[in-house]
Tab-separated table of C-alpha atoms (C1' of nucleotides) in Angstrom:
chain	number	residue	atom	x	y	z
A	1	UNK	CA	28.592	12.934	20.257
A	2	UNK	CA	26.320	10.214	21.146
A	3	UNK	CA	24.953	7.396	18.093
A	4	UNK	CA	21.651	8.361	18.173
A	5	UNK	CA	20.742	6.601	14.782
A	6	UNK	CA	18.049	3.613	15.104
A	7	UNK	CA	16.288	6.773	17.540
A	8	UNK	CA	16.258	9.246	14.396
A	9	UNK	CA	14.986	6.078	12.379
A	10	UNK	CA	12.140	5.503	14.988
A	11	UNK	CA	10.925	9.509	15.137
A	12	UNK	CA	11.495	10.157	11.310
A	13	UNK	CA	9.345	7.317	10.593
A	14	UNK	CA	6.727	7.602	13.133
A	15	UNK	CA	6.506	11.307	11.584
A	16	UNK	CA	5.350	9.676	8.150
A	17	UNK	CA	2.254	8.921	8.253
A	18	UNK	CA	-0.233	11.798	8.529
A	19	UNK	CA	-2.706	10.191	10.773
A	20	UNK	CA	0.515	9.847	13.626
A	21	UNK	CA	1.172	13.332	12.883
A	22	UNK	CA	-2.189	14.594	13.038
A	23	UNK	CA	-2.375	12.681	16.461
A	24	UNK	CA	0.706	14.257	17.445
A	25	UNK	CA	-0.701	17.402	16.356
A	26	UNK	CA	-4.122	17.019	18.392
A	27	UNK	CA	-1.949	16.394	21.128
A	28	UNK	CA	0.054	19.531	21.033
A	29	UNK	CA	-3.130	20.991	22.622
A	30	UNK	CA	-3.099	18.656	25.442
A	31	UNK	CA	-3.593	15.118	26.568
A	32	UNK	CA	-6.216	13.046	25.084
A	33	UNK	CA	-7.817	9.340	24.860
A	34	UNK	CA	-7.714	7.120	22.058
A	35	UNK	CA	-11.422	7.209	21.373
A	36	UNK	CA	-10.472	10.820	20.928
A	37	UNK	CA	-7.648	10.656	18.720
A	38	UNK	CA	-9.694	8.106	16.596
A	39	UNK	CA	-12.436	10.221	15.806
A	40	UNK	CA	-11.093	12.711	12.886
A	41	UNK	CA	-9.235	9.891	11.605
A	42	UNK	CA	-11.246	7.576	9.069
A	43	UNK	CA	-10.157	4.555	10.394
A	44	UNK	CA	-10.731	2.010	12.654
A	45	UNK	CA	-9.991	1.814	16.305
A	46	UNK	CA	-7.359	-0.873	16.235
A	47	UNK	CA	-5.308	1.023	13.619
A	48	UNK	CA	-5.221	3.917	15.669
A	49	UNK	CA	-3.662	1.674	18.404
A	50	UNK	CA	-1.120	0.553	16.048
A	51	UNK	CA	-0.329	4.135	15.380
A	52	UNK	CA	-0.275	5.074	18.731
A	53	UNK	CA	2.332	2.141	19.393
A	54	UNK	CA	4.989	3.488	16.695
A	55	UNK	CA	4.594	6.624	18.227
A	56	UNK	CA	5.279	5.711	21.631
A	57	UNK	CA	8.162	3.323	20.533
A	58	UNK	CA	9.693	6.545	19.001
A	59	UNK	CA	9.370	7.985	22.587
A	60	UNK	CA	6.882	10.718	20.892
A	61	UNK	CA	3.874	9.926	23.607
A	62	UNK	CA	3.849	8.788	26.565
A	63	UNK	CA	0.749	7.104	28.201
A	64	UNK	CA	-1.077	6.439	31.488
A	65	UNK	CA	-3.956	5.534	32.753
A	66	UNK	CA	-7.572	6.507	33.962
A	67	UNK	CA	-10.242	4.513	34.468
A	68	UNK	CA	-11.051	2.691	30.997
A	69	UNK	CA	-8.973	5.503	29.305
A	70	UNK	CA	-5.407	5.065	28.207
A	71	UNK	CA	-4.400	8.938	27.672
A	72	UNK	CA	-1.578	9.540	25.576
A	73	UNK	CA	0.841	13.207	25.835
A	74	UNK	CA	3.323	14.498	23.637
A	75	UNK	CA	6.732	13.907	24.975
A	76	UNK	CA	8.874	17.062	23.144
A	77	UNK	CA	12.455	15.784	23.638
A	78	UNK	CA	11.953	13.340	20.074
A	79	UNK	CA	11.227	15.951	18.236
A	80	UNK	CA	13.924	17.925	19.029
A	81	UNK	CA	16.251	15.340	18.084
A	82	UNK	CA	14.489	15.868	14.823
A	83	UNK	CA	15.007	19.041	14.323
A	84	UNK	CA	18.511	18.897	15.613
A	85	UNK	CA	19.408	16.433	12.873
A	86	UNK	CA	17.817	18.665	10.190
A	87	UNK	CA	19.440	21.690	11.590
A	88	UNK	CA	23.074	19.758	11.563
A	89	UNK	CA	22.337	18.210	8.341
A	90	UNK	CA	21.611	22.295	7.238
A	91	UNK	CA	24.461	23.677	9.067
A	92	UNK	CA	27.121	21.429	6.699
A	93	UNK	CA	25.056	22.413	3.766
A	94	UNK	CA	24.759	25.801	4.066
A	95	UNK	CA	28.831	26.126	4.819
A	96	UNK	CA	29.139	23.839	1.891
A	97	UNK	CA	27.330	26.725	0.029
A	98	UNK	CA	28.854	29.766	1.984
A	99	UNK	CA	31.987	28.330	0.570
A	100	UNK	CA	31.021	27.354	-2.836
A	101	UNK	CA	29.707	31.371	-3.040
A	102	UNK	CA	33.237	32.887	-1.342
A	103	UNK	CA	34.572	30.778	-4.401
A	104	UNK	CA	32.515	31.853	-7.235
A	105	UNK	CA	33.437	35.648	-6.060
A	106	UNK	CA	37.369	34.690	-6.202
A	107	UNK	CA	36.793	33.032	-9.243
A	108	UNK	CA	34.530	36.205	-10.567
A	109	UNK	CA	37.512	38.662	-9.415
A	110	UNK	CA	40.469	37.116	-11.223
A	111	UNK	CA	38.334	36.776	-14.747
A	112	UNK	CA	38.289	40.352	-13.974
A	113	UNK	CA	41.426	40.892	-13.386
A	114	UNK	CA	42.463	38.428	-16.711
A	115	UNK	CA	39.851	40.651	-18.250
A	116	UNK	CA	41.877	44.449	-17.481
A	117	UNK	CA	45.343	42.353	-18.353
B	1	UNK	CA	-2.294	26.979	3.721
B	2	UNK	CA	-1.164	24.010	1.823
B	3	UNK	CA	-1.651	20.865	2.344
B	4	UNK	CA	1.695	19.348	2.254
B	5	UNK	CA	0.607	16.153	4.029
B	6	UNK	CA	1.604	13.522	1.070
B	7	UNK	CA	5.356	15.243	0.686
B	8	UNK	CA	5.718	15.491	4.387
B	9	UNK	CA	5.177	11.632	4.137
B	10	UNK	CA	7.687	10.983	1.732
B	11	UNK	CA	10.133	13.060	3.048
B	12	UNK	CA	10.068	11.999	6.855
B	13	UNK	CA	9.497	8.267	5.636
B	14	UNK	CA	12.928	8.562	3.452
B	15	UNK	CA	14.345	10.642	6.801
B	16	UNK	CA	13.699	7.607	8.746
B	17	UNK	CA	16.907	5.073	7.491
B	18	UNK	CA	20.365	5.826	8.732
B	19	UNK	CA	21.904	4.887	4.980
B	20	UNK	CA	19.559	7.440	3.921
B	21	UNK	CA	20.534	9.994	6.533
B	22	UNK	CA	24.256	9.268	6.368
B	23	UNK	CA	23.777	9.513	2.086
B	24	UNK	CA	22.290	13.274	2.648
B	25	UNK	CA	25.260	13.951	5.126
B	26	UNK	CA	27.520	12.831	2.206
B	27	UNK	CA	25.800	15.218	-0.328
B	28	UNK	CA	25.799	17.861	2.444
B	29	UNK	CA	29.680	18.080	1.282
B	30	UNK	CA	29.143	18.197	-2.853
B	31	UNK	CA	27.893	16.192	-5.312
B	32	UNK	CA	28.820	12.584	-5.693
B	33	UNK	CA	28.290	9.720	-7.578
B	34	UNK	CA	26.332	6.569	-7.075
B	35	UNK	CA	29.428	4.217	-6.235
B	36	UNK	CA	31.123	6.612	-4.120
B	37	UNK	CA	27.960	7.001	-2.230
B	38	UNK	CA	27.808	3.485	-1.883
B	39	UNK	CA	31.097	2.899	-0.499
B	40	UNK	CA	30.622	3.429	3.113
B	41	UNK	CA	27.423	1.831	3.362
B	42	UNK	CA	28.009	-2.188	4.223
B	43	UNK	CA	25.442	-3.144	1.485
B	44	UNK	CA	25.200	-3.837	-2.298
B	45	UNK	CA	25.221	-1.233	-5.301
B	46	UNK	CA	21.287	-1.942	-5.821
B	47	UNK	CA	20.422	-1.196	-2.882
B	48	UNK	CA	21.612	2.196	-3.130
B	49	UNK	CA	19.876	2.810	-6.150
B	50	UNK	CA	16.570	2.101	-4.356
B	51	UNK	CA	17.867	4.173	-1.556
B	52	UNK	CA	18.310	7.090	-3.827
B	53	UNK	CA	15.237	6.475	-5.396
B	54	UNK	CA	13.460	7.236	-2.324
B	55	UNK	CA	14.996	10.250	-1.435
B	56	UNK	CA	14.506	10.832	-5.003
B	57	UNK	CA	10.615	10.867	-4.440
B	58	UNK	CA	11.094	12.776	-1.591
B	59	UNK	CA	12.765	15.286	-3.690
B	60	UNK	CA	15.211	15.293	-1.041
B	61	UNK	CA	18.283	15.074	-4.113
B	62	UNK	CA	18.193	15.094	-7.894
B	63	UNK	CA	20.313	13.908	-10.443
B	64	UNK	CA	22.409	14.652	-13.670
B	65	UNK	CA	24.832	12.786	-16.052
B	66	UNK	CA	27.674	12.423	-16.490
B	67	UNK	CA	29.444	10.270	-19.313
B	68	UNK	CA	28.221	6.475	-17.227
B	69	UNK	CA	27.887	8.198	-13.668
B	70	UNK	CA	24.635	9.728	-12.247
B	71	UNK	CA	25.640	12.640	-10.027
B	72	UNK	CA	23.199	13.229	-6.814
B	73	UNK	CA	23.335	16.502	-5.343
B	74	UNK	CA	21.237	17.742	-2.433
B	75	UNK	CA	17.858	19.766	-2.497
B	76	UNK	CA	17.046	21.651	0.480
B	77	UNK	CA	13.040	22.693	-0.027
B	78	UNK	CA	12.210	19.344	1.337
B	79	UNK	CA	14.195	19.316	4.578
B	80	UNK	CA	12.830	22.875	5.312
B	81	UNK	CA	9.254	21.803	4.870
B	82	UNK	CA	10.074	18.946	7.638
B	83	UNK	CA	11.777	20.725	9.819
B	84	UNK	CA	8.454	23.933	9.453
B	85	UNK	CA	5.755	21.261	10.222
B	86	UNK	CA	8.274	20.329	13.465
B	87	UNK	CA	8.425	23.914	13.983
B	88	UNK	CA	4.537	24.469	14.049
B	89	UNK	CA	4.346	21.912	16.120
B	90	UNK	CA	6.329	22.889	18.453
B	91	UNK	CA	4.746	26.567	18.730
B	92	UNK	CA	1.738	24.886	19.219
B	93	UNK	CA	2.965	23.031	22.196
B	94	UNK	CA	4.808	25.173	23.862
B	95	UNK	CA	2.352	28.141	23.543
B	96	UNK	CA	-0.042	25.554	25.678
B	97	UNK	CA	2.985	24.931	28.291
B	98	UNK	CA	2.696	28.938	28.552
B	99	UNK	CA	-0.927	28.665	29.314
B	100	UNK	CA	-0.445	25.957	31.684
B	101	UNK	CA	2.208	27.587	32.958
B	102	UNK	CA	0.461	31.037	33.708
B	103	UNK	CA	-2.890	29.097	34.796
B	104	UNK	CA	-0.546	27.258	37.679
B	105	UNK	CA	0.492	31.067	38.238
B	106	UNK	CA	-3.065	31.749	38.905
B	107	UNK	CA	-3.901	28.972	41.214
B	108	UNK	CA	-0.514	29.282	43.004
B	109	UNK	CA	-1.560	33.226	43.956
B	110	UNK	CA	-5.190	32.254	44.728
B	111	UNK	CA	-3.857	29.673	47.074
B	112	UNK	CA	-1.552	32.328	48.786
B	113	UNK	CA	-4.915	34.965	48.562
B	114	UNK	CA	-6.872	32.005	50.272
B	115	UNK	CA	-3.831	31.194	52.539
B	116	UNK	CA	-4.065	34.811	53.891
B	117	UNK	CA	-7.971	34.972	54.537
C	1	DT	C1'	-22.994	-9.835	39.089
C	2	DT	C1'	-24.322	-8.277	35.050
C	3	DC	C1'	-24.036	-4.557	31.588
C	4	DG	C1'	-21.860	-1.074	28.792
C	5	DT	C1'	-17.849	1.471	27.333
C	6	DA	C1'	-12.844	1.996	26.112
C	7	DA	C1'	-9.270	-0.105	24.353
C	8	DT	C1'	-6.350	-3.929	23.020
C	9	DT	C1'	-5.230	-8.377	21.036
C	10	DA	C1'	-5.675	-11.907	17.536
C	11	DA	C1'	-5.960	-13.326	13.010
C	12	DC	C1'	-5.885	-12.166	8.644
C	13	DC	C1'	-4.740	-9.678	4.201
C	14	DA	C1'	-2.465	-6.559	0.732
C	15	DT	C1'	1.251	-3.791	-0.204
C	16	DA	C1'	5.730	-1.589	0.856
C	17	DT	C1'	10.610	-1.868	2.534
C	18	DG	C1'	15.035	-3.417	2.369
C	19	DG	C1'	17.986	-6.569	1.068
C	20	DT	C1'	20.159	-10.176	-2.217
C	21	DT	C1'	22.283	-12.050	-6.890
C	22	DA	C1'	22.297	-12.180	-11.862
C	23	DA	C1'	21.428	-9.925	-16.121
C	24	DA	C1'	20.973	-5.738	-18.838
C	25	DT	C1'	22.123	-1.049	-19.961
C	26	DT	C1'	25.052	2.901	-21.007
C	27	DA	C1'	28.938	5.202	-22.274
C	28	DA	C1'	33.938	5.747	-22.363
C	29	DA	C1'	38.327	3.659	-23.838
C	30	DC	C1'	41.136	0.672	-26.332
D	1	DG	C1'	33.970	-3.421	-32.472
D	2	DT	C1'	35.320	-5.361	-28.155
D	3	DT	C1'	36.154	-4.500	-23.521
D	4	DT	C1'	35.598	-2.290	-19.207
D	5	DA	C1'	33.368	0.464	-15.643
D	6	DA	C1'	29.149	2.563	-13.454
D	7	DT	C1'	24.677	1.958	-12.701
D	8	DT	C1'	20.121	0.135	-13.147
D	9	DT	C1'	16.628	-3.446	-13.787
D	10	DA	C1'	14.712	-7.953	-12.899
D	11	DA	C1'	13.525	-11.516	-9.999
D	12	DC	C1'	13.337	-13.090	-5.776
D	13	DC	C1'	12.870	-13.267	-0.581
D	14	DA	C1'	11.891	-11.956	4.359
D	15	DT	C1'	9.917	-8.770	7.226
D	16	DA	C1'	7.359	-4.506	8.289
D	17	DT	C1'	3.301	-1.379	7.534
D	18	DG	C1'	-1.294	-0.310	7.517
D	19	DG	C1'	-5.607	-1.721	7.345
D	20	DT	C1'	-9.748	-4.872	8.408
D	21	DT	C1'	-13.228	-7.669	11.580
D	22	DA	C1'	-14.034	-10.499	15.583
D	23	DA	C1'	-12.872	-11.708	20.154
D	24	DT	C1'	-10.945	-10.360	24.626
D	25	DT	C1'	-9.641	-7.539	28.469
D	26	DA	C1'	-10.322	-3.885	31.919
D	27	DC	C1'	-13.033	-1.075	34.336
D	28	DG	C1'	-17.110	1.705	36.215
D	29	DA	C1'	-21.988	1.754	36.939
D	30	DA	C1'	-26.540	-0.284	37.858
DNA sequence: TTCGTAATTAACCATATGGTTAAATTAAAC
DNA sequence: GTTTAATTTAACCATATGGTTAATTACGAA
């Protein structure tokens, strides 16, 4: 297992914000310019390039460019280290709970048991 | 729909700190107490209160008594509504690969069809 | 070469984060 | 009732976020 940590801590907190995740979302249907990703977003256009740098430092857009465009795209491989995290983080838990339950029904069978004695 | 936006802040911006992270792990195994918590984490017994307190308004753990400790135990809505929105996300994108995909199908036989003529 | 458009950088500001130490609180234990 | 242990609050500090407006850069078009 690799240390992945100050990575998580660079996607989890680019994720906060809604206007990075509405960009990310826009993006999700395909590469766009900034001017593009500013316009649903109340704000001005410099703050949308400081949004679009935390997103690319988490590695969640790439960018290139055309012309007097800078196009940003969704790079997927962040997110999934996400959702591996949260999976993991669920995997422990839910054993945690499996076991917890397989307890309870012990525990529930010998007060029966006490119960009939 | 709901619009989740202001809890998917605080819960990916409380995601987004390894002592955060590695606290959740902890609870991932039971319940535990503030100073137990603390132990592994190479900084003072404050800061893990503000720590908590942010994954508090995340609703990411709650807390009981107990005589002078204050139990945290894990809550799992809020990790399930992060882990959705990356889900969504991720349908979104991927069904758009597919059409990409399928329209570079397309091309790729017309340019065989046109090939052949 | 000048003009217009897209985007970024610079400079600034307010507030939030993330940490510290010292003092205060809370509740058990003696 | 005094002491002791667990935790929080207060006060402080440095840096990061998230926004603004104004100036600058980069590029295509006329």
């Amino acid at each position: 297992m690799v240390n992945y940590e100050a990575e998580l801590d660079a996607i989890f907190m680019a994720l906060g914000h809604p206007a990075r995740r509405a960009i990310l979302a826009r993006l999700g249907q395909g590469e766009a310019a900034v001017g593009e990703l500013a316009q649903p977003l109340d704000m001005s256009l410099p703050a949308v390039t400081k949004h679009l740098k935390v997103l690319e430092r988490a590695k969640l857009i790439s960018r290139s460019k055309n012309a007097q465009w800078r196009p940003c795209r969704l790079e997927q491989a962040p997110l999934n280290s996400a959702s591996d995290w949260i999976a993991d983080q669920r995997k422990v838990w839910e054993s945690r709970l499996d076991r917890l339950d397989s307890y309870l029904q012990t525990l529930h069978q010998n007060t029966k048991r006490g119960a009939k004695k």
